[in-house]
Coordinates of C-alpha atoms in Angstrom, one line a residue:
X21 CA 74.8 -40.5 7.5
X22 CA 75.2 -43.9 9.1
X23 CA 76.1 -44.0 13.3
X24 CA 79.9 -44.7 14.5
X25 CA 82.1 -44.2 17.7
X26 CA 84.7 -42.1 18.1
X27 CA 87.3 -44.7 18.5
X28 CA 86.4 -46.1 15.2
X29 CA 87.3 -43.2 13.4
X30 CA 90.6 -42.6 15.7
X31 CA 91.7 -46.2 15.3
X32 CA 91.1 -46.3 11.2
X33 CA 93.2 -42.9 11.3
X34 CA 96.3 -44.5 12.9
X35 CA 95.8 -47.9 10.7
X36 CA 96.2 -44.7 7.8
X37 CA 99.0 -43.5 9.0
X38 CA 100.9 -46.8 8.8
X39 CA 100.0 -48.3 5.9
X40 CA 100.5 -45.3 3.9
X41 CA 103.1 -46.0 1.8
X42 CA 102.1 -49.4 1.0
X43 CA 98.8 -47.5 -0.4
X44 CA 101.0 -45.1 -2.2
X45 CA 102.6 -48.0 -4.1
X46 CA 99.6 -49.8 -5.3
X47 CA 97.1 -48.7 -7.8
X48 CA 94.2 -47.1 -6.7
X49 CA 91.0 -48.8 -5.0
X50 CA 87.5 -48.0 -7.4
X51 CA 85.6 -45.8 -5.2
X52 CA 83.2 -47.3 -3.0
X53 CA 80.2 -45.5 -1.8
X54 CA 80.1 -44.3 1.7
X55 CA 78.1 -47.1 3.4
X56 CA 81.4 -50.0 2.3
X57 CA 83.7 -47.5 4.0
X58 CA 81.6 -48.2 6.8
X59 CA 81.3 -51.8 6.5
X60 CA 84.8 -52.2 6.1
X61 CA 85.6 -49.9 9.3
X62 CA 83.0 -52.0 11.6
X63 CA 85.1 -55.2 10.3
X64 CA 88.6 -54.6 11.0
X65 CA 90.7 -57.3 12.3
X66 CA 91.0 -57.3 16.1
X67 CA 88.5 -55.5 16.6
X68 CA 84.7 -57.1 17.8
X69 CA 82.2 -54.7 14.8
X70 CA 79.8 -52.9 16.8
X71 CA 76.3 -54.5 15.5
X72 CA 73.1 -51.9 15.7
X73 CA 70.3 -51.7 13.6
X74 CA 69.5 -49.1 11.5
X75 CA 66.0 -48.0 10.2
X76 CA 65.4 -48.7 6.7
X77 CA 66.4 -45.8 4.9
X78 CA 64.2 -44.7 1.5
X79 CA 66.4 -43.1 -1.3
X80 CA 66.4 -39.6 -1.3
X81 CA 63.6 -39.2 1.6
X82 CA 63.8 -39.5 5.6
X83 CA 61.1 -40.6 7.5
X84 CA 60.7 -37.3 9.5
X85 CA 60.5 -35.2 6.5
X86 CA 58.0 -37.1 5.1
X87 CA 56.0 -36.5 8.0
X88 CA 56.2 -32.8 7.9
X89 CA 55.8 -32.6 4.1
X90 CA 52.6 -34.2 4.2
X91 CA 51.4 -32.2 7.4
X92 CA 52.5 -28.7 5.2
X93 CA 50.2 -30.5 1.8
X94 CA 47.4 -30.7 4.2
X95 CA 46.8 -26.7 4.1
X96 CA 46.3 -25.9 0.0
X97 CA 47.6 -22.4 -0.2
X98 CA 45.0 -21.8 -3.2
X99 CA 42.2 -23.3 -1.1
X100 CA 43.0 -20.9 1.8
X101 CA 42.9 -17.6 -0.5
X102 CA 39.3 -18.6 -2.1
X103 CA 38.0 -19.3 1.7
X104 CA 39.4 -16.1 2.9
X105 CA 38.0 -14.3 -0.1
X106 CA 34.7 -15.7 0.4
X107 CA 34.0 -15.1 4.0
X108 CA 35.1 -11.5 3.5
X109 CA 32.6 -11.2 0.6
X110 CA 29.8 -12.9 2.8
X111 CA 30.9 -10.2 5.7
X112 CA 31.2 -7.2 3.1
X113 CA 27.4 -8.5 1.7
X114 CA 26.3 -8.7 5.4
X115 CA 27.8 -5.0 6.3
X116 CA 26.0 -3.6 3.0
X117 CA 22.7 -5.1 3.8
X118 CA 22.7 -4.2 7.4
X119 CA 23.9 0.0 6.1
X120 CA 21.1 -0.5 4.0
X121 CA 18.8 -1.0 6.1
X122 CA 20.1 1.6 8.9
X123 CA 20.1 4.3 6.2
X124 CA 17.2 2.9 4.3
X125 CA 18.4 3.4 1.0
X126 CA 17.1 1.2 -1.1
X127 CA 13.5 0.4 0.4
X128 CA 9.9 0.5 -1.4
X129 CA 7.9 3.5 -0.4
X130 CA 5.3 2.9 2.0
X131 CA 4.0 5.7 4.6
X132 CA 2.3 3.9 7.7
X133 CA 0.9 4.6 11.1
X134 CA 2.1 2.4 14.1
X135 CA 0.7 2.6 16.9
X136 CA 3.5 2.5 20.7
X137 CA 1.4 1.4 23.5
X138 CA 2.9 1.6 27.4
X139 CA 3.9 -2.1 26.9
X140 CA 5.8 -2.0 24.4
X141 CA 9.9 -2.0 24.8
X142 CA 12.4 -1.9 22.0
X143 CA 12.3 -5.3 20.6
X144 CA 8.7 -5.1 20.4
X145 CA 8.8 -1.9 18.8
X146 CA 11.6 -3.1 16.4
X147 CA 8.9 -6.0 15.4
X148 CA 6.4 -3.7 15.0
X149 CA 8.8 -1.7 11.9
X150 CA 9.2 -4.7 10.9
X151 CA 5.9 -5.8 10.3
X152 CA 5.2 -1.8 8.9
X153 CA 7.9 -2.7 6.1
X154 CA 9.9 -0.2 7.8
X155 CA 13.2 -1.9 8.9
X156 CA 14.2 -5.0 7.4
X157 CA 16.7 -6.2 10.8
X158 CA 14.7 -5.8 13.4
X159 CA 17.7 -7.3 16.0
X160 CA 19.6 -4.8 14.5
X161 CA 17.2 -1.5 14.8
X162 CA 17.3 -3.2 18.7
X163 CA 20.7 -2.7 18.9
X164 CA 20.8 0.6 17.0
X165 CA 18.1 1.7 19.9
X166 CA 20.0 0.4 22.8
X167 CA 23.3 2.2 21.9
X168 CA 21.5 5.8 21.0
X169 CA 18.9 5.6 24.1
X170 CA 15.5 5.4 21.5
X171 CA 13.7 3.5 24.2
X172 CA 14.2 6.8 26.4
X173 CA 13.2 9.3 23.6
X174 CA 10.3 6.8 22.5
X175 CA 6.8 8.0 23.4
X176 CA 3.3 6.2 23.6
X177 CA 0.9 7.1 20.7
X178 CA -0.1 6.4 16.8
X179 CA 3.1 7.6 14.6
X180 CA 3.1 8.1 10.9
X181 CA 5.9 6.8 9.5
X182 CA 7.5 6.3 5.9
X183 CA 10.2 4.1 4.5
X184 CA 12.4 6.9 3.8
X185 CA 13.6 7.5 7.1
X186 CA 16.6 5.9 8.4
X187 CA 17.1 4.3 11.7
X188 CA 17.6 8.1 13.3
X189 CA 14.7 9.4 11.6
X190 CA 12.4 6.6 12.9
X191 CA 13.2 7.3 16.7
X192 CA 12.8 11.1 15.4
X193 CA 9.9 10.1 14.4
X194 CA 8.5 8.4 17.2
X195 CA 9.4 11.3 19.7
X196 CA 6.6 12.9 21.8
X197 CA 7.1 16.3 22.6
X198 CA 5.7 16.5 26.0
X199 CA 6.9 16.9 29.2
X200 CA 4.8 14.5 30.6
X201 CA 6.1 10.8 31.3
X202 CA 4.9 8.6 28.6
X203 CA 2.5 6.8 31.5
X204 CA 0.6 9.5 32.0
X205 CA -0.2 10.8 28.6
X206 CA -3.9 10.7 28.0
X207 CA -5.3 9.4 24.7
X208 CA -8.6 10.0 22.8
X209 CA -10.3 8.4 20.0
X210 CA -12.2 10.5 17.3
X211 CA -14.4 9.4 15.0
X212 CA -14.4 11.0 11.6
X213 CA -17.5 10.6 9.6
X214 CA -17.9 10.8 6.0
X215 CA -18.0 13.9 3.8
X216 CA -17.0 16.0 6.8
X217 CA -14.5 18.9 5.1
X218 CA -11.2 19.6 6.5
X219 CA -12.4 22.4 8.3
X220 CA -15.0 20.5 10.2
X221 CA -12.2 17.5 11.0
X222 CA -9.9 20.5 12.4
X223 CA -12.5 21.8 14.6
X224 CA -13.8 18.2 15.6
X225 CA -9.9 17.0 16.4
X226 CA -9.4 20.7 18.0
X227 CA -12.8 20.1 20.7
X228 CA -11.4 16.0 21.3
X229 CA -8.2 18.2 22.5
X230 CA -5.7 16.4 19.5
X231 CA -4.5 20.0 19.7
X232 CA -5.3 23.6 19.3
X233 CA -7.7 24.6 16.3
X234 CA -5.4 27.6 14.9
X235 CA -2.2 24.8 14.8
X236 CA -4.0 22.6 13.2
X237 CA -5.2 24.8 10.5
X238 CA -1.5 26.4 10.4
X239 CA -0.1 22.9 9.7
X240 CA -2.9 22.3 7.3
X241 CA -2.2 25.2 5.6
X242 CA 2.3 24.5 5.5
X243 CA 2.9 21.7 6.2
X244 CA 5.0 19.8 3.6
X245 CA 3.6 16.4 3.5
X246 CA 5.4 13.8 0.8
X247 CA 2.3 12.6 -1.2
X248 CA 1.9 13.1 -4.5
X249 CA -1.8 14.1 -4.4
X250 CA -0.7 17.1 -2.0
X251 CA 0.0 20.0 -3.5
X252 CA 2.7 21.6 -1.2
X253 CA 2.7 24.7 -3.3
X254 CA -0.7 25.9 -2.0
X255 CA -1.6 27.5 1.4
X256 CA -5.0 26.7 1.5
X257 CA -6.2 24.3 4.1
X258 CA -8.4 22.9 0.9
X259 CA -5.0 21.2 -0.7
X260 CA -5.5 18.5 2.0
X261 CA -9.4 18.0 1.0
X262 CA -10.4 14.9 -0.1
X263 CA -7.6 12.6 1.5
X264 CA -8.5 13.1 5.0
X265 CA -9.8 9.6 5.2
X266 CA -13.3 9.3 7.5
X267 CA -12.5 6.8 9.9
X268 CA -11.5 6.1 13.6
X269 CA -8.4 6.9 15.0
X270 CA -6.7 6.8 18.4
X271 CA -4.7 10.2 19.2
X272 CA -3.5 11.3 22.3
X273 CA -3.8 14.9 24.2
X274 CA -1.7 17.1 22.4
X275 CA -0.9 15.2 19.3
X276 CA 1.6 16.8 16.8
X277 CA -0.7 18.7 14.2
X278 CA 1.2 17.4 11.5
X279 CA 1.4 13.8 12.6
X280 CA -2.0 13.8 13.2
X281 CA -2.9 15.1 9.9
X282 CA 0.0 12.3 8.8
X283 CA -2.4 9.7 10.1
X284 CA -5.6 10.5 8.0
X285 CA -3.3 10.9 5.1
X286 CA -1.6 7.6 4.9
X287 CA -5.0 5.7 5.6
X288 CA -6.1 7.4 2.6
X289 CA -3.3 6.2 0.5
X290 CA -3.4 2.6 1.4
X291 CA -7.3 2.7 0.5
X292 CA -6.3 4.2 -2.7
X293 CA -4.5 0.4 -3.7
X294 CA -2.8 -0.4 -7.1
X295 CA -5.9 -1.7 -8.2
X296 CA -8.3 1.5 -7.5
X297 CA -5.3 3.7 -9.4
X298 CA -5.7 1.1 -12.2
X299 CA -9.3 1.3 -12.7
X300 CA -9.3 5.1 -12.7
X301 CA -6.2 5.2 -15.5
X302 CA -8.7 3.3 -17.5
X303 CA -11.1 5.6 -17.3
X304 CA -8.7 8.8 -18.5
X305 CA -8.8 10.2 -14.9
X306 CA -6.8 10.8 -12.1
X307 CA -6.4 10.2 -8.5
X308 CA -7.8 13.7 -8.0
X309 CA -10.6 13.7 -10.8
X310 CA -11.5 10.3 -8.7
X311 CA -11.5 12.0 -5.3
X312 CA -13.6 15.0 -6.9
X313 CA -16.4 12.7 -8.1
X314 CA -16.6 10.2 -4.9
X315 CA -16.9 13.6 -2.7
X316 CA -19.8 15.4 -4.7
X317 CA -21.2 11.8 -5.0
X318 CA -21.1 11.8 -0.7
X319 CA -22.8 15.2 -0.7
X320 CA -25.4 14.2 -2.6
X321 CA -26.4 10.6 -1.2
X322 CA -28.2 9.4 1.6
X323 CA -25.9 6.1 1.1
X324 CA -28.1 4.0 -0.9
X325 CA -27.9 5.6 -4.5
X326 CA -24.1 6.4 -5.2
X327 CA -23.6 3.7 -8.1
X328 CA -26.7 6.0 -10.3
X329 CA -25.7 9.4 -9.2
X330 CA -22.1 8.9 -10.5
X331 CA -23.5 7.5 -13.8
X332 CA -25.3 10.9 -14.2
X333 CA -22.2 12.7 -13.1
X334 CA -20.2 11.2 -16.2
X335 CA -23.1 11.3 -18.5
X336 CA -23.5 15.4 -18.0
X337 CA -19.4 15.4 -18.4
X338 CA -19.7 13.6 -21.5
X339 CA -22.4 15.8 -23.1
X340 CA -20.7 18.9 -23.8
X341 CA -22.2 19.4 -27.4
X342 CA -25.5 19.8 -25.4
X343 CA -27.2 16.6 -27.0
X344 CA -29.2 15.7 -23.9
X345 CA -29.3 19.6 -22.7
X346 CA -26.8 19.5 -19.9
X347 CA -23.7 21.2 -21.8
X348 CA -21.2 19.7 -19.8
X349 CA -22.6 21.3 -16.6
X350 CA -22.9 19.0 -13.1
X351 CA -25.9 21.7 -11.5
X352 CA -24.7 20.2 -8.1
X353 CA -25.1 22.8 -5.5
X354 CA -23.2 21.2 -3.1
X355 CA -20.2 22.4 -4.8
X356 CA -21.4 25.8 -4.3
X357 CA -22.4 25.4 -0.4
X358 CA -18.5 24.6 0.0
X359 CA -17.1 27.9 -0.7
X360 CA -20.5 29.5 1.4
X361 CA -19.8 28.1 4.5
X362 CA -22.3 30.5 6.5
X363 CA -25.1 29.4 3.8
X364 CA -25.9 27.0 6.3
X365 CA -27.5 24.6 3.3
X366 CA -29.8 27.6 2.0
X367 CA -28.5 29.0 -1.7
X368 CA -30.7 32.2 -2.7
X369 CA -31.0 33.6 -6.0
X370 CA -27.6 36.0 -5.7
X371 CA -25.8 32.9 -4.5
X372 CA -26.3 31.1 -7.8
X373 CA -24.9 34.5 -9.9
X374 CA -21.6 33.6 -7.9
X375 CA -18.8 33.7 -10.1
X376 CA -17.0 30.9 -8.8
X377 CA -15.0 28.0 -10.6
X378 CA -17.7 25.7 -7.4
X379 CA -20.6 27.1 -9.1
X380 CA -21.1 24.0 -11.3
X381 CA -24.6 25.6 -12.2
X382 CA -22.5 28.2 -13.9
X383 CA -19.0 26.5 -15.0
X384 CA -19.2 22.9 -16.6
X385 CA -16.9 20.3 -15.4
X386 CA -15.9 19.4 -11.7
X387 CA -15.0 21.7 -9.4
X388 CA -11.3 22.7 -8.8
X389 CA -11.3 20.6 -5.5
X390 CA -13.2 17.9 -3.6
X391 CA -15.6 19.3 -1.8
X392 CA -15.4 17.0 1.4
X393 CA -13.8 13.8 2.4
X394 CA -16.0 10.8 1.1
X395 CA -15.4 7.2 2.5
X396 CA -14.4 4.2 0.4
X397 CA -18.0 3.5 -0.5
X398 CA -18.2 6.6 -2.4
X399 CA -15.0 6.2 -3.7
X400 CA -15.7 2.8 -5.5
X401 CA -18.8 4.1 -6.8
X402 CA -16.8 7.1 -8.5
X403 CA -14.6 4.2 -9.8
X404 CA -18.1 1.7 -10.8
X405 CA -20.4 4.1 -11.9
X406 CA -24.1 2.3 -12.5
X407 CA -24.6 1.7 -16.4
X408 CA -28.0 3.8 -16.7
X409 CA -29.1 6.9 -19.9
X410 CA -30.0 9.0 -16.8
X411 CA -28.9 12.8 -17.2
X412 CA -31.3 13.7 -14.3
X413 CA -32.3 13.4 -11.0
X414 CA -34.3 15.4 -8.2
X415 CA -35.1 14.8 -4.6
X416 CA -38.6 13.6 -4.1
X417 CA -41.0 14.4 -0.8
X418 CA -40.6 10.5 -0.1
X419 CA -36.9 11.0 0.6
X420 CA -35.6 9.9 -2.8
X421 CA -34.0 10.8 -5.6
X422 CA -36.1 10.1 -8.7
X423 CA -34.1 9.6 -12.1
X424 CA -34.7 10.8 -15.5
X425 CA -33.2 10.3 -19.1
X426 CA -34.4 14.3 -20.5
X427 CA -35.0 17.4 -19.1
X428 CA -38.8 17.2 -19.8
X429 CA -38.9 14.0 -17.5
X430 CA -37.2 16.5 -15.2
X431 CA -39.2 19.7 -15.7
X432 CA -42.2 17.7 -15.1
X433 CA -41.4 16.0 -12.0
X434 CA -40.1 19.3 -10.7
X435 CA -43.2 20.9 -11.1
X436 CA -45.3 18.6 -9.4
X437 CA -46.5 17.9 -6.1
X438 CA -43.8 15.1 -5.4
X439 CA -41.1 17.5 -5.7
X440 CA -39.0 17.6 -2.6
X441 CA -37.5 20.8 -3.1

């Protein structure tokens, strides 16, 4: 509407009034729009028309709700739903990852040992899970250890853990029961060496004071230990021979048997890679059958023979129709000395009637177990055996083993004066 004064509208109303009847008689005006009425009203005689000027007015549209109707097309509702929607799907991705990785349940399997010295605090820690393949967030296992207390619960020592366990399950894992403050606990370092059995690694880890001799053997014996070459079934300390890797490990005083036992194990399964597992599938054997030949190979070797003692170990296993007069049968007495432990390295005459599945003098084929815990040399000469016809071979009095392709090569040799017993 266009602006006028009261007294416009109050004068033009008595100006009605009067000239009423005149209007009656004449014939009616055409309408004029709104904006004459006013013209006419600001010119009336005797009267001075009030003269202001008016903003340009657009058809249909004023000025201030053009303003605010562009100011309302500046949100696009449609726009505003798809950005909503997409940083709720980015927080709902980031929320899934991050219970993923807290619960771990969708991670690789890997079993590790780390190692928590005195220095190390809970982002250091987290790193070191991290770099384990173990958490995936290492910020967030921080966090995780600050709200539940981990760095508290936390000890110093080497921990085996797997990629199984959630966030709870790590700190579980890296819990040292011991009284002691976590500065104060003593560590030791043992040395394993090669073909030692398990028996002989419990009573070496038992005298470095790991922990007591009859827990050790206990949790040899039951523990359940999530490896695929373990047989958990069996309660015989020998289920663990074999994959007690030799090497050297840091333990402290009091160790958890099974942890300890946890750190041997998972060495041996990183040695045995991909590519080891490969090689022996293309062979027809297994993991075990593997394990079985490295370890008679590292009773029988001073170290610089193993590639020609495993070719005559798989030539004898391939001759069971007796072709080269072996039958199948290994004649390592080694085998034998495992399950007469008080033989002291001496096998008489009654020893050799043994009906025993180890007396490979008497049963063809390996022996139901390894007989000891052979390092990685042996172990890639089980998997590369030396490409030789020898079916034979016997110690010499010069220290070595002399090879032969038939059993009269043998019998001779034997029966001379070179023979080293």
């Amino acid at each position: 509407m266009s602006d006028y004064h009261n007294e416009d509208t109050t004068s033009w109303d008595a100006r009605q009034v009067k000239e009423g009847a005149e209007a009656a008689a004449q014939p009616e005006p055409a309408e004029v729009s709104s904006e004459s009425k006013q013209e006419e009203m600001s010119s009336m005689p005797g009267e001075e028309p009030e003269r202001k000027e008016r903003e340009p007015v657009t058809k249909g549209k004023r000025p201030r709700q053009k303003k605010e109707y562009r100011r309302r097309r500046g949100v696009n509702p449609v726009l505003y739903v798809i950005m909503v929607m997409i940083i709720s799907g980015l927080a709902a991705c980031i929320g899934w990852l991050l219970m993923d990785d807290a619960c771990s349940l969708n991670k690789p399997w890997v079993e590790v040992s780390v190692q928590i010295t005195k220095q190390d605090d809970l982002k250091s820690i987290a790193r070191k899970l991290k770099n384990a393949g173990l958490v995936n967030y290492p910020w967030f296992f921080e966090l995780f250890g600050m709200v539940v207390g981990a760095e508290e619960d936390i000890g110093v020592g080497t921990f085996t853990l797997n990629s199984n366990m959630d966030y709870f399950s790590l700190v579980d894992g890296m819990y040292v029961k011991t009284s002691k403050p976590v500065d104060k606990l003593e560590t030791v370092t043992v040395s394993i060496p090669e073909g030692y059995t398990v028996r002989e690694i419990i009573h070496l880890l038992a005298d470095k004071g790991v922990n007591t001799e009859e827990k050790l053997t206990e949790i040899a014996q039951t523990a359940d230990f999530d490896y695929e070459f373990i047989d958990n079934e069996s309660e015989d300390v020998s289920r663990l021979e074999g994959y007690l890797f030799p090497d050297t490990y840091e333990f402290y005083v009091g160790h958890d048997p099974k942890s300890a036992f946890g750190k041997l194990l998972s060495n041996f399964n990183k040695k045995m890679t991909a590519e080891r597992k490969g090689v022996a599938a293309d062979m027809g054997l297994s993991v075990k059958d593997i394990v079985i030949v490295a370890s008679l190979i590292e009773k029988e070797t001073d170290g610089t023979d193993r590639e020609k003692i495993a070719s005559v170990i798989y030539n004898r296993l391939k001759d069971t129709a007796g072709k080269h007069g072996t039958n199948g049968i290994l004649g390592i007495d080694a085998a034998l000395l495992y399950v007469l432990p008080d033989a002291h390295g001496v096998i008489t005459q009654a020893d050799l009637e043994m009906d025993s599945p180890y007396n490979l003098r008497k049963y063809p084929g390996l022996s139901p177990t390894p007989i000891a815990n052979p390092g990685l040399a042996s172990i890639d000469a089980a998997l590369h055996p030396a490409d030789t016809d020898y079916y034979f071979y016997a110690l010499g009095k010069d220290g070595r083993h002399h090879y032969f392709k038939t059993m009269r090569e043998h019998t001779a040799f034997v029966q001379s004066g070179e023979y080293g017993g």
